Amino acid sequence: MSRIGKLPVILPAGVTVEVAADNTVSVKGPLGTLSQKVDSDIKVEVGTHTDKEGKELAAVLVTRPTNQPRHRSMHGLYRALINNMVIGVSKGYEIKQELVGVGFKAEVKDGLLMLGLGYSHDIAIQLPAEVQATAVTEKKGNPILTLKSVDKQLVGQVAAKIRSLRKPEPYKGKGIKFVGEVIRRKAGKSASK
């Protein structure tokens, strides 16, 4: 049995889950609505789960028909995707990125992200409507770009796209990095003497 797949997804207050006839799972919460098409072999049902203290909690249960490798792999996958949707519509996801480099800047205007990354021109990125961005530059500090969304996959993809524009280099550490990320540094030529 999949250790992830067999765990129930506990629904927080204010979150509702509906399973359509075509096996599409829709999750509604205070921050928005998300939906995910689930493979027809995997069964998703909304029920209750009793915790260790004996409380009845609303939960989503995911089951698989057989122990075939295909079913086993999808079992944990769809349970994790549903769990990510529940967390997204109740708490949301946030990714912070730091722009390290002299003269690097970030600015957000009407869903358009303008980045100055040391190239001859500024880079403009049109952000999806589901992703909200804010850029803060403190005095004598690096600009911090914050991305927020209810969709974990989308906000991660946007953050990866932004990071790919100027990956951190190992000598001086310049580039776009995630806040808290540790960059492995290399010694330059002078270290060999």
mmCIF file of C-alpha atoms in Angstrom, residues 9-164:
data_model
loop_
_atom_site.group_PDB
_atom_site.id
_atom_site.type_symbol
_atom_site.label_atom_id
_atom_site.label_comp_id
_atom_site.label_asym_id
_atom_site.label_seq_id
_atom_site.Cartn_x
_atom_site.Cartn_y
_atom_site.Cartn_z
ATOM 1 C CA VAL A 9 -6.578 14.409 3.199
ATOM 2 C CA ILE A 10 -8.108 16.269 6.163
ATOM 3 C CA LEU A 11 -10.275 19.219 5.070
ATOM 4 C CA PRO A 12 -9.849 22.447 7.076
ATOM 5 C CA ALA A 13 -12.840 24.627 7.942
ATOM 6 C CA GLY A 14 -14.245 26.461 4.918
ATOM 7 C CA VAL A 15 -12.880 24.002 2.329
ATOM 8 C CA THR A 16 -15.255 21.831 0.287
ATOM 9 C CA VAL A 17 -14.422 19.094 -2.211
ATOM 10 C CA GLU A 18 -16.664 17.834 -5.025
ATOM 11 C CA VAL A 19 -16.015 14.857 -7.294
ATOM 12 C CA ALA A 20 -17.751 15.088 -10.704
ATOM 13 C CA ALA A 21 -18.957 12.123 -12.757
ATOM 14 C CA ASP A 22 -15.907 12.346 -15.060
ATOM 15 C CA ASN A 23 -13.608 12.016 -11.987
ATOM 16 C CA THR A 24 -12.678 15.706 -11.854
ATOM 17 C CA VAL A 25 -11.955 16.862 -8.304
ATOM 18 C CA SER A 26 -12.909 20.488 -7.515
ATOM 19 C CA VAL A 27 -11.666 22.107 -4.310
ATOM 20 C CA LYS A 28 -13.225 25.379 -3.096
ATOM 21 C CA GLY A 29 -11.840 27.429 -0.255
ATOM 22 C CA PRO A 30 -11.488 30.963 1.078
ATOM 23 C CA LEU A 31 -8.653 31.797 -1.362
ATOM 24 C CA GLY A 32 -10.176 30.382 -4.547
ATOM 25 C CA THR A 33 -11.098 27.270 -6.524
ATOM 26 C CA LEU A 34 -8.882 24.600 -8.101
ATOM 27 C CA SER A 35 -9.734 21.479 -10.094
ATOM 28 C CA GLN A 36 -7.794 18.395 -11.183
ATOM 29 C CA LYS A 37 -8.751 15.577 -13.559
ATOM 30 C CA VAL A 38 -8.059 12.215 -11.892
ATOM 31 C CA ASP A 39 -7.455 8.970 -13.807
ATOM 32 C CA SER A 40 -10.653 6.926 -14.112
ATOM 33 C CA ASP A 41 -9.091 3.899 -12.341
ATOM 34 C CA ILE A 42 -8.410 5.858 -9.148
ATOM 35 C CA LYS A 43 -11.412 6.299 -6.848
ATOM 36 C CA VAL A 44 -11.774 9.580 -4.940
ATOM 37 C CA GLU A 45 -14.471 9.962 -2.299
ATOM 38 C CA VAL A 46 -15.327 12.551 0.310
ATOM 39 C CA GLY A 47 -16.041 11.049 3.706
ATOM 40 C CA THR A 48 -15.020 11.277 7.322
ATOM 41 C CA HIS A 49 -11.904 10.239 9.213
ATOM 42 C CA THR A 50 -11.621 9.569 12.937
ATOM 43 C CA ASP A 51 -8.446 10.970 14.486
ATOM 44 C CA LYS A 52 -6.556 9.649 17.540
ATOM 45 C CA GLU A 53 -8.744 11.630 19.947
ATOM 46 C CA GLY A 54 -11.957 10.201 18.474
ATOM 47 C CA LYS A 55 -13.047 13.320 16.563
ATOM 48 C CA GLU A 56 -14.864 12.928 13.240
ATOM 49 C CA LEU A 57 -13.160 15.069 10.586
ATOM 50 C CA ALA A 58 -14.157 15.681 6.954
ATOM 51 C CA ALA A 59 -11.585 14.046 4.691
ATOM 52 C CA VAL A 60 -10.878 12.971 1.124
ATOM 53 C CA LEU A 61 -9.953 9.307 0.645
ATOM 54 C CA VAL A 62 -8.095 8.027 -2.423
ATOM 55 C CA THR A 63 -8.158 4.300 -3.275
ATOM 56 C CA ARG A 64 -6.795 2.166 -6.098
ATOM 57 C CA PRO A 65 -8.289 -0.991 -7.637
ATOM 58 C CA THR A 66 -5.192 -3.224 -7.907
ATOM 59 C CA ASN A 67 -1.525 -3.451 -6.991
ATOM 60 C CA GLN A 68 -0.282 -2.958 -10.552
ATOM 61 C CA PRO A 69 2.754 -0.629 -10.725
ATOM 62 C CA ARG A 70 0.712 1.882 -12.765
ATOM 63 C CA HIS A 71 -2.053 2.044 -10.155
ATOM 64 C CA ARG A 72 0.443 2.194 -7.296
ATOM 65 C CA SER A 73 2.272 5.147 -8.822
ATOM 66 C CA MET A 74 -0.954 7.086 -9.525
ATOM 67 C CA HIS A 75 -2.334 6.399 -6.031
ATOM 68 C CA GLY A 76 0.268 8.506 -4.216
ATOM 69 C CA LEU A 77 0.419 11.086 -7.017
ATOM 70 C CA TYR A 78 -3.272 11.996 -7.004
ATOM 71 C CA ARG A 79 -3.445 12.010 -3.202
ATOM 72 C CA ALA A 80 -0.519 14.481 -3.144
ATOM 73 C CA LEU A 81 -2.099 16.664 -5.863
ATOM 74 C CA ILE A 82 -5.414 16.822 -3.952
ATOM 75 C CA ASN A 83 -3.561 17.631 -0.730
ATOM 76 C CA ASN A 84 -1.677 20.464 -2.512
ATOM 77 C CA MET A 85 -4.992 21.866 -3.787
ATOM 78 C CA VAL A 86 -6.516 21.786 -0.274
ATOM 79 C CA ILE A 87 -3.491 23.606 1.186
ATOM 80 C CA GLY A 88 -3.529 26.080 -1.713
ATOM 81 C CA VAL A 89 -7.165 27.182 -1.326
ATOM 82 C CA SER A 90 -6.895 27.372 2.478
ATOM 83 C CA LYS A 91 -3.400 28.844 3.101
ATOM 84 C CA GLY A 92 -1.885 29.533 -0.331
ATOM 85 C CA TYR A 93 1.721 29.158 -1.459
ATOM 86 C CA GLU A 94 4.502 31.721 -1.296
ATOM 87 C CA ILE A 95 7.983 31.715 -2.852
ATOM 88 C CA LYS A 96 10.586 34.385 -2.110
ATOM 89 C CA GLN A 97 13.507 35.090 -4.423
ATOM 90 C CA GLU A 98 16.512 37.331 -3.836
ATOM 91 C CA LEU A 99 18.273 39.245 -6.621
ATOM 92 C CA VAL A 100 21.988 39.294 -5.743
ATOM 93 C CA GLY A 101 24.123 41.651 -7.816
ATOM 94 C CA VAL A 102 25.125 45.280 -8.160
ATOM 95 C CA GLY A 103 22.316 47.267 -9.791
ATOM 96 C CA PHE A 104 19.873 44.334 -9.939
ATOM 97 C CA LYS A 105 16.292 45.542 -9.549
ATOM 98 C CA ALA A 106 12.722 44.254 -9.707
ATOM 99 C CA GLU A 107 9.462 46.146 -10.177
ATOM 100 C CA VAL A 108 5.849 44.958 -10.539
ATOM 101 C CA LYS A 109 3.232 46.994 -12.435
ATOM 102 C CA ASP A 110 -0.216 45.671 -13.427
ATOM 103 C CA GLY A 111 0.827 42.007 -13.617
ATOM 104 C CA LEU A 112 4.029 42.854 -15.516
ATOM 105 C CA LEU A 113 7.339 42.060 -13.818
ATOM 106 C CA MET A 114 10.284 44.255 -14.886
ATOM 107 C CA LEU A 115 13.725 42.881 -14.016
ATOM 108 C CA GLY A 116 17.069 44.669 -14.339
ATOM 109 C CA LEU A 117 19.648 41.874 -14.213
ATOM 110 C CA GLY A 118 22.808 43.470 -15.591
ATOM 111 C CA TYR A 119 21.989 42.879 -19.247
ATOM 112 C CA SER A 120 21.904 45.710 -21.798
ATOM 113 C CA HIS A 121 18.099 45.830 -21.492
ATOM 114 C CA ASP A 122 15.451 45.223 -18.827
ATOM 115 C CA ILE A 123 13.470 41.972 -19.010
ATOM 116 C CA ALA A 124 9.653 42.106 -18.900
ATOM 117 C CA ILE A 125 7.664 39.039 -17.831
ATOM 118 C CA GLN A 126 3.866 38.847 -18.056
ATOM 119 C CA LEU A 127 2.721 37.043 -14.913
ATOM 120 C CA PRO A 128 -0.300 34.707 -14.992
ATOM 121 C CA ALA A 129 -3.483 36.153 -13.434
ATOM 122 C CA GLU A 130 -3.361 33.499 -10.656
ATOM 123 C CA VAL A 131 0.073 34.670 -9.433
ATOM 124 C CA GLN A 132 0.476 37.868 -7.388
ATOM 125 C CA ALA A 133 3.962 39.369 -7.139
ATOM 126 C CA THR A 134 5.485 42.040 -4.931
ATOM 127 C CA ALA A 135 9.009 43.441 -5.064
ATOM 128 C CA VAL A 136 10.672 45.059 -2.044
ATOM 129 C CA THR A 137 14.083 46.755 -2.063
ATOM 130 C CA GLU A 138 15.425 47.787 1.329
ATOM 131 C CA LYS A 139 18.266 50.239 1.711
ATOM 132 C CA LYS A 140 21.667 48.501 1.401
ATOM 133 C CA GLY A 141 19.903 45.198 0.744
ATOM 134 C CA ASN A 142 19.132 42.994 -2.213
ATOM 135 C CA PRO A 143 15.704 43.216 -3.879
ATOM 136 C CA ILE A 144 13.306 40.501 -2.645
ATOM 137 C CA LEU A 145 10.634 39.231 -5.064
ATOM 138 C CA THR A 146 7.641 37.489 -3.454
ATOM 139 C CA LEU A 147 5.310 35.285 -5.534
ATOM 140 C CA LYS A 148 1.950 34.134 -4.107
ATOM 141 C CA SER A 149 -0.669 31.799 -5.569
ATOM 142 C CA VAL A 150 -3.151 29.062 -4.681
ATOM 143 C CA ASP A 151 -1.652 26.765 -7.354
ATOM 144 C CA LYS A 152 1.598 25.169 -6.143
ATOM 145 C CA GLN A 153 2.647 23.919 -9.577
ATOM 146 C CA LEU A 154 2.059 27.280 -11.293
ATOM 147 C CA VAL A 155 3.874 29.426 -8.713
ATOM 148 C CA GLY A 156 6.815 26.996 -8.755
ATOM 149 C CA GLN A 157 6.974 27.093 -12.543
ATOM 150 C CA VAL A 158 6.934 30.909 -12.618
ATOM 151 C CA ALA A 159 9.668 31.044 -9.941
ATOM 152 C CA ALA A 160 11.813 28.578 -11.914
ATOM 153 C CA LYS A 161 11.355 30.636 -15.095
ATOM 154 C CA ILE A 162 12.433 33.820 -13.298
ATOM 155 C CA ARG A 163 15.456 32.050 -11.756
ATOM 156 C CA SER A 164 16.518 30.716 -15.184
#
